[in-house]
PDB file of C-alpha atoms in Angstrom:
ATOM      1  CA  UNK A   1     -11.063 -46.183 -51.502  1.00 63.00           C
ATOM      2  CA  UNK A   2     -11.389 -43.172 -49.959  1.00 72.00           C
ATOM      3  CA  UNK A   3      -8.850 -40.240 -49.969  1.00 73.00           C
ATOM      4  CA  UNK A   4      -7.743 -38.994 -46.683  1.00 72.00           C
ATOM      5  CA  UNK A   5      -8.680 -35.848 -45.499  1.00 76.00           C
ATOM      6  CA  UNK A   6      -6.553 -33.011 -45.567  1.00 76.00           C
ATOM      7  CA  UNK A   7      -6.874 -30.585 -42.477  1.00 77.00           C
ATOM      8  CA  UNK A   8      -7.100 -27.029 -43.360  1.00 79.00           C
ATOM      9  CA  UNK A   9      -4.816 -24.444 -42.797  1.00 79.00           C
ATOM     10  CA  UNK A  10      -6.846 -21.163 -40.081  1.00 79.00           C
ATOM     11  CA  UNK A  11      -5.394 -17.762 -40.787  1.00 85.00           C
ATOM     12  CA  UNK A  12      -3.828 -17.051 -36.995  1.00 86.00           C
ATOM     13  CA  UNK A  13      -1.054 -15.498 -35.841  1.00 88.00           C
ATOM     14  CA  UNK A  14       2.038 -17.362 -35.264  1.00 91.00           C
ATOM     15  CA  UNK A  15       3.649 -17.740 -32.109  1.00 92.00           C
ATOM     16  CA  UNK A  16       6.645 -15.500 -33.202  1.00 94.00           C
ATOM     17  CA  UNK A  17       4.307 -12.841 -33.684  1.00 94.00           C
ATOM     18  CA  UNK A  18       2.987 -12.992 -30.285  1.00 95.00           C
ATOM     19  CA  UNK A  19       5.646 -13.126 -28.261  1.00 96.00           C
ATOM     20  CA  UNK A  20       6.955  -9.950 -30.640  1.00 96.00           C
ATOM     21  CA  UNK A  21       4.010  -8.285 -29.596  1.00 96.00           C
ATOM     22  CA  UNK A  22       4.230  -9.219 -25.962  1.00 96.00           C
ATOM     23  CA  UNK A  23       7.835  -7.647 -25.666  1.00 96.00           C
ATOM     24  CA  UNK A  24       6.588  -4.808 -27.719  1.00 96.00           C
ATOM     25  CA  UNK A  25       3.603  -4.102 -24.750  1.00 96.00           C
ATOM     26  CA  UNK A  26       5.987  -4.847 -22.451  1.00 94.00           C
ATOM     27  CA  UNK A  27       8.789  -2.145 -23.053  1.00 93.00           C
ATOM     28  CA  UNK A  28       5.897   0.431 -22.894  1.00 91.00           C
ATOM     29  CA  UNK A  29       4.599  -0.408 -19.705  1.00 88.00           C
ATOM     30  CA  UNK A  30       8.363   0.323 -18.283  1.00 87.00           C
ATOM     31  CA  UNK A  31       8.651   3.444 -20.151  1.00 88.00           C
ATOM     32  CA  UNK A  32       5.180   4.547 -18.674  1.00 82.00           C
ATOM     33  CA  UNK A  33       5.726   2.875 -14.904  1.00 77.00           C
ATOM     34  CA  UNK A  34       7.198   5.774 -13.583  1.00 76.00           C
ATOM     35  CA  UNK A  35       5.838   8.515 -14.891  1.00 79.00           C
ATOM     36  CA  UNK A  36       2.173   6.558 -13.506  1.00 76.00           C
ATOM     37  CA  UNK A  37       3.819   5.923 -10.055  1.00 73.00           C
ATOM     38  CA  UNK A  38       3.125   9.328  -8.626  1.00 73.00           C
ATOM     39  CA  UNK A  39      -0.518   8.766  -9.726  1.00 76.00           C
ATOM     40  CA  UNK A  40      -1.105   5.165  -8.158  1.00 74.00           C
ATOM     41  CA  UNK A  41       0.895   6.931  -5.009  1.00 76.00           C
ATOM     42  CA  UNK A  42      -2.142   9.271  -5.292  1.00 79.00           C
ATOM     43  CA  UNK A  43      -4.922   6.326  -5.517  1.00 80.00           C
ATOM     44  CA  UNK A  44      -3.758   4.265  -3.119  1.00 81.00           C
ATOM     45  CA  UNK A  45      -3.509   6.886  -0.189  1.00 85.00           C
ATOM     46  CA  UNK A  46      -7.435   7.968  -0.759  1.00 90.00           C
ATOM     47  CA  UNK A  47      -7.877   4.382   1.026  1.00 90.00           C
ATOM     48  CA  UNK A  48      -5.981   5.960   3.884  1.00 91.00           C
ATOM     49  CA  UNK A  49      -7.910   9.246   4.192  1.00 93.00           C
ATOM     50  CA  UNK A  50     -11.409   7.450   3.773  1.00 93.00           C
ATOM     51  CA  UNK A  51     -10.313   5.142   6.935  1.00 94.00           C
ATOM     52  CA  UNK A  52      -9.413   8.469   8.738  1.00 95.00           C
ATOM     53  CA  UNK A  53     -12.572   9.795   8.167  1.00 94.00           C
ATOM     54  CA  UNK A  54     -14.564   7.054   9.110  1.00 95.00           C
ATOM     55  CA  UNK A  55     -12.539   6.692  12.431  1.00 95.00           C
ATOM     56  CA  UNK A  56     -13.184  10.380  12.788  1.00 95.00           C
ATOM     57  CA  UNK A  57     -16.551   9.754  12.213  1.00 95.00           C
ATOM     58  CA  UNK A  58     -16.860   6.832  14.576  1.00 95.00           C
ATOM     59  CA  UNK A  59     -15.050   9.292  17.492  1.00 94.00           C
ATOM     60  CA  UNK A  60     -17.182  11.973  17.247  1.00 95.00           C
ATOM     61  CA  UNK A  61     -19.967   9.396  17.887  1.00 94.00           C
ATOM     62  CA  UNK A  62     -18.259   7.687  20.686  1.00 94.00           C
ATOM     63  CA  UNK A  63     -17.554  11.310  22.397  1.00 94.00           C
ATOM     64  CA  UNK A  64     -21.383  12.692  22.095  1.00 94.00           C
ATOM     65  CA  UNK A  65     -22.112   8.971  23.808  1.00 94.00           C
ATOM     66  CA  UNK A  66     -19.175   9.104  26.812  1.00 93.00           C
ATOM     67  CA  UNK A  67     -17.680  13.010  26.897  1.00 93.00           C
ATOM     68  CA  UNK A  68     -14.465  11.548  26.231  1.00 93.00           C
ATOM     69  CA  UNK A  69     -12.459  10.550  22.838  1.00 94.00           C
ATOM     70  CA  UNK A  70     -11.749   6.284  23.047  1.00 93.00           C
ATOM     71  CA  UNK A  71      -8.357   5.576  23.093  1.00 93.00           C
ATOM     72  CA  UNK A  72      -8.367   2.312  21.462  1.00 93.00           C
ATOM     73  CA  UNK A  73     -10.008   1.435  17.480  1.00 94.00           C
ATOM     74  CA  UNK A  74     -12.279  -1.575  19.783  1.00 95.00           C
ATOM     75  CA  UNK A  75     -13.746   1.224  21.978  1.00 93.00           C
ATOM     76  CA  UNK A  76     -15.010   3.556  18.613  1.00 94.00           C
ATOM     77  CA  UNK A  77     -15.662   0.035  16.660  1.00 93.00           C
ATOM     78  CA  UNK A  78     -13.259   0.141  14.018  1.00 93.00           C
ATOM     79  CA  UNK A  79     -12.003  -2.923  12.450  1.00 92.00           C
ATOM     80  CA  UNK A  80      -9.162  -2.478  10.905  1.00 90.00           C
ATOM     81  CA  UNK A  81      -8.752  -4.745   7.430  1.00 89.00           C
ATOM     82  CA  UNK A  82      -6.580  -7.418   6.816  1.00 92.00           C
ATOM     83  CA  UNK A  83      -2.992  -5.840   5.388  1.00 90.00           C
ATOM     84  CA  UNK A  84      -1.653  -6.876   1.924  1.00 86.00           C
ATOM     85  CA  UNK A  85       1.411  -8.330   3.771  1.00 87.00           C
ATOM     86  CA  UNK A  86      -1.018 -10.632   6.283  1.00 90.00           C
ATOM     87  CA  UNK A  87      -2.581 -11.705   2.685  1.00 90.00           C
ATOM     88  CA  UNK A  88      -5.538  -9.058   2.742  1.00 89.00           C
ATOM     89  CA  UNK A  89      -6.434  -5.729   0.674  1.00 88.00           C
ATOM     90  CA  UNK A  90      -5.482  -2.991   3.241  1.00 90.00           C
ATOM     91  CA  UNK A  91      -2.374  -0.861   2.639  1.00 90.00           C
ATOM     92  CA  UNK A  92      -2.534   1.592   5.820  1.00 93.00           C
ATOM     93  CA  UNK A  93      -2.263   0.623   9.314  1.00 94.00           C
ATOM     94  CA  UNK A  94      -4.960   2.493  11.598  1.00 95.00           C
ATOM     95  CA  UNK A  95      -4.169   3.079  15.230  1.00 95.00           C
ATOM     96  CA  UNK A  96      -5.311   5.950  17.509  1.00 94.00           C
ATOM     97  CA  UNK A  97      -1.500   7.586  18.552  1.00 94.00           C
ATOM     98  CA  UNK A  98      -3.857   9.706  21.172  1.00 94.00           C
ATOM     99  CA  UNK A  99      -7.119  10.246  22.772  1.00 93.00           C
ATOM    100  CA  UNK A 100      -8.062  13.022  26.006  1.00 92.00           C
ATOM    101  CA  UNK A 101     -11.400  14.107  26.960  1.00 91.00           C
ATOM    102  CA  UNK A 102     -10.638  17.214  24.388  1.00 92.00           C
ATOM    103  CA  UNK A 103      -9.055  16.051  21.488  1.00 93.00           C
ATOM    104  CA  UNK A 104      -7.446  12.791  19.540  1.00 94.00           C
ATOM    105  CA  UNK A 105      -5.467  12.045  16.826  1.00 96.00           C
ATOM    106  CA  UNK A 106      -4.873   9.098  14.689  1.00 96.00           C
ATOM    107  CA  UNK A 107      -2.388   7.636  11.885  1.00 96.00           C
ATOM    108  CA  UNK A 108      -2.807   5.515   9.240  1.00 95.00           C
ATOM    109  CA  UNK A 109       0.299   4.670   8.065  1.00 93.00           C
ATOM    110  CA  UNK A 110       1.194   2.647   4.382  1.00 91.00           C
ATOM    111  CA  UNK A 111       2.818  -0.529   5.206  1.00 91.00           C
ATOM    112  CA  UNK A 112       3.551  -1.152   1.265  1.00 86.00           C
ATOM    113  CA  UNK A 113       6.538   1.518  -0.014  1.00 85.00           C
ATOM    114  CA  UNK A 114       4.546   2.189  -3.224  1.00 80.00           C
ATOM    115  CA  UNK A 115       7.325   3.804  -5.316  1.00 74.00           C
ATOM    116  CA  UNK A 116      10.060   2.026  -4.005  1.00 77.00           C
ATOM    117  CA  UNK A 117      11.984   5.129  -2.484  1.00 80.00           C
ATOM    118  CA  UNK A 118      12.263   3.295   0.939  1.00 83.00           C
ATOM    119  CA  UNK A 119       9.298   6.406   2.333  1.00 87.00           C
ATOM    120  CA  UNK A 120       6.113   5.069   3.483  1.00 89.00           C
ATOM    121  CA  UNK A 121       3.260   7.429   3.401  1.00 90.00           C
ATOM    122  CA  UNK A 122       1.778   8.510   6.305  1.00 93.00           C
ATOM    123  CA  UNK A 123      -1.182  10.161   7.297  1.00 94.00           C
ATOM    124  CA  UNK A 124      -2.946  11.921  10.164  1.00 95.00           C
ATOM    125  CA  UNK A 125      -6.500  13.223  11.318  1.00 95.00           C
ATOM    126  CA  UNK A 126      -7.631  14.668  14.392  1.00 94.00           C
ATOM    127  CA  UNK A 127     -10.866  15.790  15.998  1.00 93.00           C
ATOM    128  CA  UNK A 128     -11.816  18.429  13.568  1.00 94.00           C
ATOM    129  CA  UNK A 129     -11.301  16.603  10.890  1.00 93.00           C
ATOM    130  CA  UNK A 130      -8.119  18.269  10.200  1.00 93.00           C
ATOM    131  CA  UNK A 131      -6.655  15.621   7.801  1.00 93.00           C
ATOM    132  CA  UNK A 132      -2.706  16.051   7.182  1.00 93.00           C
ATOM    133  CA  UNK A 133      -0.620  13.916   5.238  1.00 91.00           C
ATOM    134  CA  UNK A 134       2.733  13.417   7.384  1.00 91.00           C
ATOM    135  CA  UNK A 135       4.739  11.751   4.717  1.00 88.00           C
ATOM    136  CA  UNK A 136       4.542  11.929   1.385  1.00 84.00           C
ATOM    137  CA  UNK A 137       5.724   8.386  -0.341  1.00 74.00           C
TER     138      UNK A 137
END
């Protein structure tokens, strides 16, 4: 007769161990969270000043074409990304707040509060590529 066979025994970590570790990880992400949050503040609005200056961009081309700035983002061309709270990646809001035959100025404007302070940042360009940030978040 034959003697059963005896599984063996893998050196692994228990599950103890892991979940030990896991809290461990996870207290140090909350101690780091807000001394990070100015910095993903930071990261997050570069998406609104690279919008800005492709809008600007797209203005300046629209004016050389009609002598005029467009008033609306279909005029210039501009589609404006899905937001994160329609289920998409953007975090600013584009609009044109106003356009003459001189001058324009748009906003992009965070629709995320990114350190929970209840401030949403807020930015603005205008025709010479003056780029201001309205509201710090």
């Amino acid at each position: 007769m034959r003697k059963p066979i005896k599984p063996q025994r893998l050196p692994a970590f228990t599950l103890t161990e892991l979940l030990v570790v896991l809290v461990i990880v996870g207290i140090l992400v909350l101690l780091a969270l807000p001394k990070l949050m100015p910095l993903i503040s930071k990261a997050k609005s570069t998406e609104a000043e690279l919008q800005l200056g492709h809008l600007q961009t797209l203005e300046k081309s629209y004016f050389y074409a009609k002598s005029k700035y467009a008033a609306t983002l279909e005029d210039v061309g501009f589609e404006q990304e899905k937001l994160t709270t329609e289920g998409g990646s953007a975090n600013y809001r584009v609009e044109i707040v106003e356009a003459t035959a001189t001058g324009f100025k748009a906003r992009a404007t965070a629709v995320v509060d990114f350190n929970g302070d209840g401030k949403f940042n807020v930015w603005e360009i205008d025709q010479d590529k003056n780029l201001v940030e309205v509201t710090k978040d």
